Amino acid sequence: MAKWWDERLPLPRMMHDQFIDFPTPRNLNYLWTFGGILTFCLVAQIVTGIVLAMHYQPSAAEAFNSLDHIRRDVNYGWLIQAMHAVGASMFFIAVYIHIFRGLYYGSYRAPREILWILGVFIFLAMMATAFMGYALPWGQMSFWGVTVITNLFSSLDQVIPGLGTAIVQWLWGGYSVSGTTLNRFFSLHYLLPFVIFGLVILHIWALHVAGQNNPTGIEIKTKSDSLPMYPYAVAKDAVGLFAFVILFAWFVLFLPDYLGHPDNFTEANPLVTPPHIVPEWYFLPFYAILRAIPDKLGGVIAMFASIAILAFIPWLDRSPVRSAKYRPIYKWFFWLFLISCLALGYLGSKPAEGVYVFWARIFTLYYFAHFLIVMPIVSSIETPTKTPRSITEAVLGEDEAAGAGAGVPAGAAAAPEHR
Amino acid sequence: MTADVEDPNRRDVLVVAASAFAAVGTASLIWPFVDQMNPDAGAQALASTEIDISPVAEGQAITVMWRGKPVFIRHRTAEEIEAAKKTPVSDLADPIDRNDNNPGQPATDENRTIAGHEQWLVMVGICTHLGCIPKGQALSDSKGDYGGWFCPCHGSHYDTAGRIRKGPAPRNLQIPPYTFLSDTKIRIG
Amino acid sequence: MNMSHSKSALLRQFASALAAVSFMAAPVMAAEGEEGAHGGGSHHIERQDWSYSGIAGQFDRPQLRRGFQVYKDVCSSCHGLNRVKFRNLVQPGGPEFDEEAVKALAAEWPNQIMDGPNDEGEMFERPAKLSDPIRGPYKNEKEARAAQNGAFPPDLSLITRARGVHNDAAWYIHVPMMLMDVITGYAEGGSDYLYAILTGYEEPPEGFHLAEGMNYNKYFEGNQIAMVQPLPEGGAVEYEENAGAKASLSQNAADVTAFLAWAADPSMDQRKQLGWTALIYLAITTLLLWLAKKRIWARVKH
């Protein structure tokens, strides 16, 4: 059967080569299970989203009512709606872990630049999807979140008078956020996940061309450095995925509202703005950067730049080694960067006043300094600690590694770039 | 392969158990996604409808809505009742009465009406073939070869008791649950 | 469907034991008293012990019934409950009133259902049926404001989910508190807030300027609330003898809050029961998968 297919369309062959026999570094830790977890998140969001779209009414008059109808009357609607809303947060938790893992172990370094940049695009598409999805329940936070964020573009009036206003009205399809805006957001919210899906396929393709990075940051050199994806990596991925689903289920079934905001249980009212408008938690660091800059256009530029800058780090980091494990100075800056991002997230949830603004500026400054100053300078001056000669040596120690190779199970082929 | 290395694809009880557990859980998650497409709690609870039939004169008919479906209410003439009663059950394509108030009986005219109110015929106005709405309610409509209703989609003919006589429809028109609250008022559902 | 009371109490004990052994419990509990406050800049809103608190809590059927009585006798004179249908009062997980009793209640509900047009083309009002919403007294917001001196009594269907308690604690307390809330499954901010408002009426302090037609409430943002104290001291609503509790202000307030919490989240009991099933299943499966993974990896050195 497989042979019959392979002669006509070699899909079984490709799946076998790429997801069963594929050589994975033998030293991957649990942080490497997040790729699989993210694939699960995307599929879960698409499936629950398609179901919700069967019951949702994308109109200003009925959107809020239809959400309530889904939760109260549709069979298991309360479950599927909570899975989708919580799923968005889980998707971001996973993607942030995935990004920071890449940053720590240098997964963005050559030859994985395109892989990394595709990841940045996926992240951007995720943010756009999540933002438009949050508009759909048409609660107070939905409405005012859309108003505030789309108004960011009006800052372009500072560049060419009238340009920003024109763009904002084009986005809205009117002179304010309205049902027209809701309908186009619904359409795009349905479209974008499939764009993400396409990007993910490219991302995985690029990954399988370059091969996986690993905690040592050393490429697979010999057969003994790798293990076949099945059953080794698959078994580990399954553990990671189910552990992650425990967290997912905890929020869906015990705390479905915890990650949201109570104001979104009040229907959108264009005449009343809630006192504290905050975006969803996963946007808070960027929201803090936006508000840290006293200038409207400057804030918008800084916010977009904070994501765009990620695309350039393959060329900002010049260290001779990839993994921060062997970088005694940079390692500390990495943790400082992580703390800055968490702090920005906290500050984004606070009102933009007093001491909060001060700290938001400090951490914003470090956010950019980390990439533009620390990364190039530290990577030039620091002397890495002694790295193992191979992945095998990192796992087994020097003596055993010398004799390894024969004692490794079959199936672990050479790294793909050597084929 | 050297002897001290186990077959990496060896089936192990633990591995089989873990895979089975994971598969069962995943499969059980399918049910909510199937069930969500069933009629929701609001649709299930849809109320009954009460209709005043006093304005319907002999020979006329009205169509009302019940659970999103058209219901035909016909005030039959004496000739129409007579014609329906005369027809032996053995002549019918579907000998069962298709009456929710009185299910599984022979499709006589008596079994398709309520005693004492034989002039009233109450039926779900949906052709049992593929769901079109038959003609025959308006005075100007074609009533088919048997003087009842005629479905123009695929040519099904129903008689004056709503029974299928000719054409592709397999069953008589369905009679919904209904009761007479008074001589001029009925409740459907 | 119904988890028995002893079982749910047991689960709750288990959850609180879990909380107690958690390393964060002690500092956080101390912190709540001192630092936690809500956004109004006025009084700290206390967390109440709800039967439905946390990951094991379930609604208390008699309390939901008493709460509905309070809603019917007091709240419903101004507030609607439009997203809740009479049939919901019968369904499992709610007050579970007898169906015939609810049919009669619906038929006598003072705020009738606008229906029509009839054969003459006119809209008309008719008594409610099981499938109809529990309507409030006003047809729309404009009518409500006209009748209430410009104030709008909001629909209460989602009120406990649409309100919350704002946490203003310092970051080093806030963050562990958040973690603690996730672990214990604290999702009753709306209930705590509502209970506080209902019991927070008092005489304004000296020198406080109260606007015309407003009332002083120590928990309300800005302390001026348009709603007149709905539940007087001693309790506005007397309960029947077998209702399971004696009427008092705090009892009335707690009961109606619990009822509204159910109204906003009618599938909560079912959700948490599924939660326990799912967690037990996931824990076992994850453990099995981990053991299987160890078995598979035992074939190679790593």
PDB file of N, CA and C in Angstrom, chain B residues 6-10 12 14-15 17-18 21-22 25-26 41-42 45 47-48, chain C residues 87 91 119 129-131 281 284-285 288-293 295-296 298-299:
ATOM      1  N   GLU B   6      18.580  -3.537  22.652  1.00  0.00           N
ATOM      2  CA  GLU B   6      17.231  -4.042  22.434  1.00  0.00           C
ATOM      3  C   GLU B   6      16.650  -3.437  21.169  1.00  0.00           C
ATOM      4  N   ASP B   7      15.695  -4.096  20.621  1.00  0.00           N
ATOM      5  CA  ASP B   7      14.984  -3.558  19.470  1.00  0.00           C
ATOM      6  C   ASP B   7      14.226  -2.310  19.904  1.00  0.00           C
ATOM      7  N   PRO B   8      14.522  -1.162  19.290  1.00  0.00           N
ATOM      8  CA  PRO B   8      13.867   0.073  19.742  1.00  0.00           C
ATOM      9  C   PRO B   8      12.370   0.051  19.492  1.00  0.00           C
ATOM     10  N   ASN B   9      11.881  -0.815  18.624  1.00  0.00           N
ATOM     11  CA  ASN B   9      10.449  -0.857  18.361  1.00  0.00           C
ATOM     12  C   ASN B   9       9.755  -1.974  19.121  1.00  0.00           C
ATOM     13  N   ARG B  10      10.473  -2.563  20.076  1.00  0.00           N
ATOM     14  CA  ARG B  10       9.903  -3.654  20.859  1.00  0.00           C
ATOM     15  C   ARG B  10       8.642  -3.180  21.587  1.00  0.00           C
ATOM     16  N   ASP B  12       6.236  -2.978  24.492  1.00  0.00           N
ATOM     17  CA  ASP B  12       6.428  -3.106  25.922  1.00  0.00           C
ATOM     18  C   ASP B  12       5.076  -2.852  26.578  1.00  0.00           C
ATOM     19  N   LEU B  14       4.219  -1.392  29.236  1.00  0.00           N
ATOM     20  CA  LEU B  14       4.096  -0.019  29.709  1.00  0.00           C
ATOM     21  C   LEU B  14       3.814   0.933  28.548  1.00  0.00           C
ATOM     22  N   VAL B  15       4.525   0.714  27.456  1.00  0.00           N
ATOM     23  CA  VAL B  15       4.353   1.582  26.297  1.00  0.00           C
ATOM     24  C   VAL B  15       2.958   1.400  25.704  1.00  0.00           C
ATOM     25  N   ALA B  17       0.269   0.361  27.303  1.00  0.00           N
ATOM     26  CA  ALA B  17      -0.711   0.917  28.236  1.00  0.00           C
ATOM     27  C   ALA B  17      -0.772   2.435  28.115  1.00  0.00           C
ATOM     28  N   ALA B  18       0.381   3.059  28.077  1.00  0.00           N
ATOM     29  CA  ALA B  18       0.420   4.517  27.981  1.00  0.00           C
ATOM     30  C   ALA B  18      -0.224   4.980  26.686  1.00  0.00           C
ATOM     31  N   PHE B  21      -4.022   4.567  26.923  1.00  0.00           N
ATOM     32  CA  PHE B  21      -4.609   5.615  27.763  1.00  0.00           C
ATOM     33  C   PHE B  21      -4.720   6.925  26.988  1.00  0.00           C
ATOM     34  N   ALA B  22      -3.631   7.275  26.330  1.00  0.00           N
ATOM     35  CA  ALA B  22      -3.626   8.535  25.586  1.00  0.00           C
ATOM     36  C   ALA B  22      -4.675   8.497  24.486  1.00  0.00           C
ATOM     37  N   GLY B  25      -8.380   8.799  25.902  1.00  0.00           N
ATOM     38  CA  GLY B  25      -8.705  10.168  26.310  1.00  0.00           C
ATOM     39  C   GLY B  25      -8.959  11.061  25.116  1.00  0.00           C
ATOM     40  N   THR B  26      -8.091  10.921  24.112  1.00  0.00           N
ATOM     41  CA  THR B  26      -8.254  11.744  22.923  1.00  0.00           C
ATOM     42  C   THR B  26      -9.589  11.430  22.246  1.00  0.00           C
ATOM     43  N   ALA B  41     -30.158  23.448  23.735  1.00  0.00           N
ATOM     44  CA  ALA B  41     -31.150  23.428  24.808  1.00  0.00           C
ATOM     45  C   ALA B  41     -32.312  24.376  24.510  1.00  0.00           C
ATOM     46  N   GLY B  42     -32.034  25.463  23.812  1.00  0.00           N
ATOM     47  CA  GLY B  42     -33.094  26.409  23.491  1.00  0.00           C
ATOM     48  C   GLY B  42     -34.075  25.829  22.482  1.00  0.00           C
ATOM     49  N   ALA B  45     -36.387  23.190  23.888  1.00  0.00           N
ATOM     50  CA  ALA B  45     -37.426  23.683  24.784  1.00  0.00           C
ATOM     51  C   ALA B  45     -38.482  24.487  24.058  1.00  0.00           C
ATOM     52  N   ALA B  47     -41.578  26.033  22.578  1.00  0.00           N
ATOM     53  CA  ALA B  47     -42.891  25.848  23.158  1.00  0.00           C
ATOM     54  C   ALA B  47     -43.906  25.395  22.126  1.00  0.00           C
ATOM     55  N   SER B  48     -45.059  25.038  22.619  1.00  0.00           N
ATOM     56  CA  SER B  48     -46.160  24.681  21.746  1.00  0.00           C
ATOM     57  C   SER B  48     -46.824  25.952  21.220  1.00  0.00           C
TER      58      SER B  48
ATOM     59  N   ARG C  87     -37.019  27.815  32.165  1.00  0.00           N
ATOM     60  CA  ARG C  87     -36.669  26.389  32.109  1.00  0.00           C
ATOM     61  C   ARG C  87     -35.338  26.108  32.813  1.00  0.00           C
ATOM     62  N   GLN C  91     -33.549  22.892  35.373  1.00  0.00           N
ATOM     63  CA  GLN C  91     -32.513  21.985  34.876  1.00  0.00           C
ATOM     64  C   GLN C  91     -31.510  21.585  35.962  1.00  0.00           C
ATOM     65  N   ASP C 119     -52.906  38.512  14.695  1.00  0.00           N
ATOM     66  CA  ASP C 119     -53.557  38.552  13.393  1.00  0.00           C
ATOM     67  C   ASP C 119     -54.000  39.946  12.995  1.00  0.00           C
ATOM     68  N   LYS C 129     -43.734  31.602  29.478  1.00  0.00           N
ATOM     69  CA  LYS C 129     -43.721  30.142  29.471  1.00  0.00           C
ATOM     70  C   LYS C 129     -42.321  29.682  29.885  1.00  0.00           C
ATOM     71  N   LEU C 130     -42.161  28.371  29.999  1.00  0.00           N
ATOM     72  CA  LEU C 130     -40.857  27.836  30.430  1.00  0.00           C
ATOM     73  C   LEU C 130     -39.717  28.308  29.533  1.00  0.00           C
ATOM     74  N   SER C 131     -39.997  28.464  28.254  1.00  0.00           N
ATOM     75  CA  SER C 131     -38.925  28.812  27.322  1.00  0.00           C
ATOM     76  C   SER C 131     -38.632  30.306  27.293  1.00  0.00           C
ATOM     77  N   TYR C 281      -7.555  11.502  35.067  1.00  0.00           N
ATOM     78  CA  TYR C 281      -7.155  10.825  33.835  1.00  0.00           C
ATOM     79  C   TYR C 281      -5.806  11.352  33.337  1.00  0.00           C
ATOM     80  N   ILE C 284      -2.799  10.243  35.522  1.00  0.00           N
ATOM     81  CA  ILE C 284      -2.416   8.843  35.307  1.00  0.00           C
ATOM     82  C   ILE C 284      -1.736   8.686  33.950  1.00  0.00           C
ATOM     83  N   THR C 285      -2.325   9.281  32.937  1.00  0.00           N
ATOM     84  CA  THR C 285      -1.778   9.121  31.585  1.00  0.00           C
ATOM     85  C   THR C 285      -0.384   9.742  31.477  1.00  0.00           C
ATOM     86  N   LEU C 288       2.002   7.436  33.144  1.00  0.00           N
ATOM     87  CA  LEU C 288       2.249   6.266  32.300  1.00  0.00           C
ATOM     88  C   LEU C 288       3.152   6.615  31.128  1.00  0.00           C
ATOM     89  N   LEU C 289       2.882   7.746  30.504  1.00  0.00           N
ATOM     90  CA  LEU C 289       3.693   8.151  29.358  1.00  0.00           C
ATOM     91  C   LEU C 289       5.137   8.408  29.789  1.00  0.00           C
ATOM     92  N   TRP C 290       5.277   8.958  30.990  1.00  0.00           N
ATOM     93  CA  TRP C 290       6.624   9.245  31.484  1.00  0.00           C
ATOM     94  C   TRP C 290       7.370   7.931  31.752  1.00  0.00           C
ATOM     95  N   LEU C 291       6.657   6.975  32.351  1.00  0.00           N
ATOM     96  CA  LEU C 291       7.294   5.673  32.597  1.00  0.00           C
ATOM     97  C   LEU C 291       7.635   4.995  31.266  1.00  0.00           C
ATOM     98  N   ALA C 292       6.724   5.104  30.301  1.00  0.00           N
ATOM     99  CA  ALA C 292       6.990   4.509  28.990  1.00  0.00           C
ATOM    100  C   ALA C 292       8.199   5.167  28.343  1.00  0.00           C
ATOM    101  N   LYS C 293       8.256   6.482  28.491  1.00  0.00           N
ATOM    102  CA  LYS C 293       9.399   7.217  27.939  1.00  0.00           C
ATOM    103  C   LYS C 293      10.691   6.755  28.592  1.00  0.00           C
ATOM    104  N   ARG C 295      11.232   3.870  29.913  1.00  0.00           N
ATOM    105  CA  ARG C 295      11.507   2.522  29.427  1.00  0.00           C
ATOM    106  C   ARG C 295      12.172   2.581  28.045  1.00  0.00           C
ATOM    107  N   ILE C 296      11.628   3.433  27.188  1.00  0.00           N
ATOM    108  CA  ILE C 296      12.179   3.530  25.830  1.00  0.00           C
ATOM    109  C   ILE C 296      13.605   4.089  25.866  1.00  0.00           C
ATOM    110  N   ALA C 298      15.648   3.903  28.254  1.00  0.00           N
ATOM    111  CA  ALA C 298      16.578   3.029  28.961  1.00  0.00           C
ATOM    112  C   ALA C 298      17.416   2.221  27.973  1.00  0.00           C
ATOM    113  N   ARG C 299      16.949   2.159  26.730  1.00  0.00           N
ATOM    114  CA  ARG C 299      17.687   1.395  25.730  1.00  0.00           C
ATOM    115  C   ARG C 299      18.966   2.101  25.294  1.00  0.00           C
TER     116      ARG C 299
END
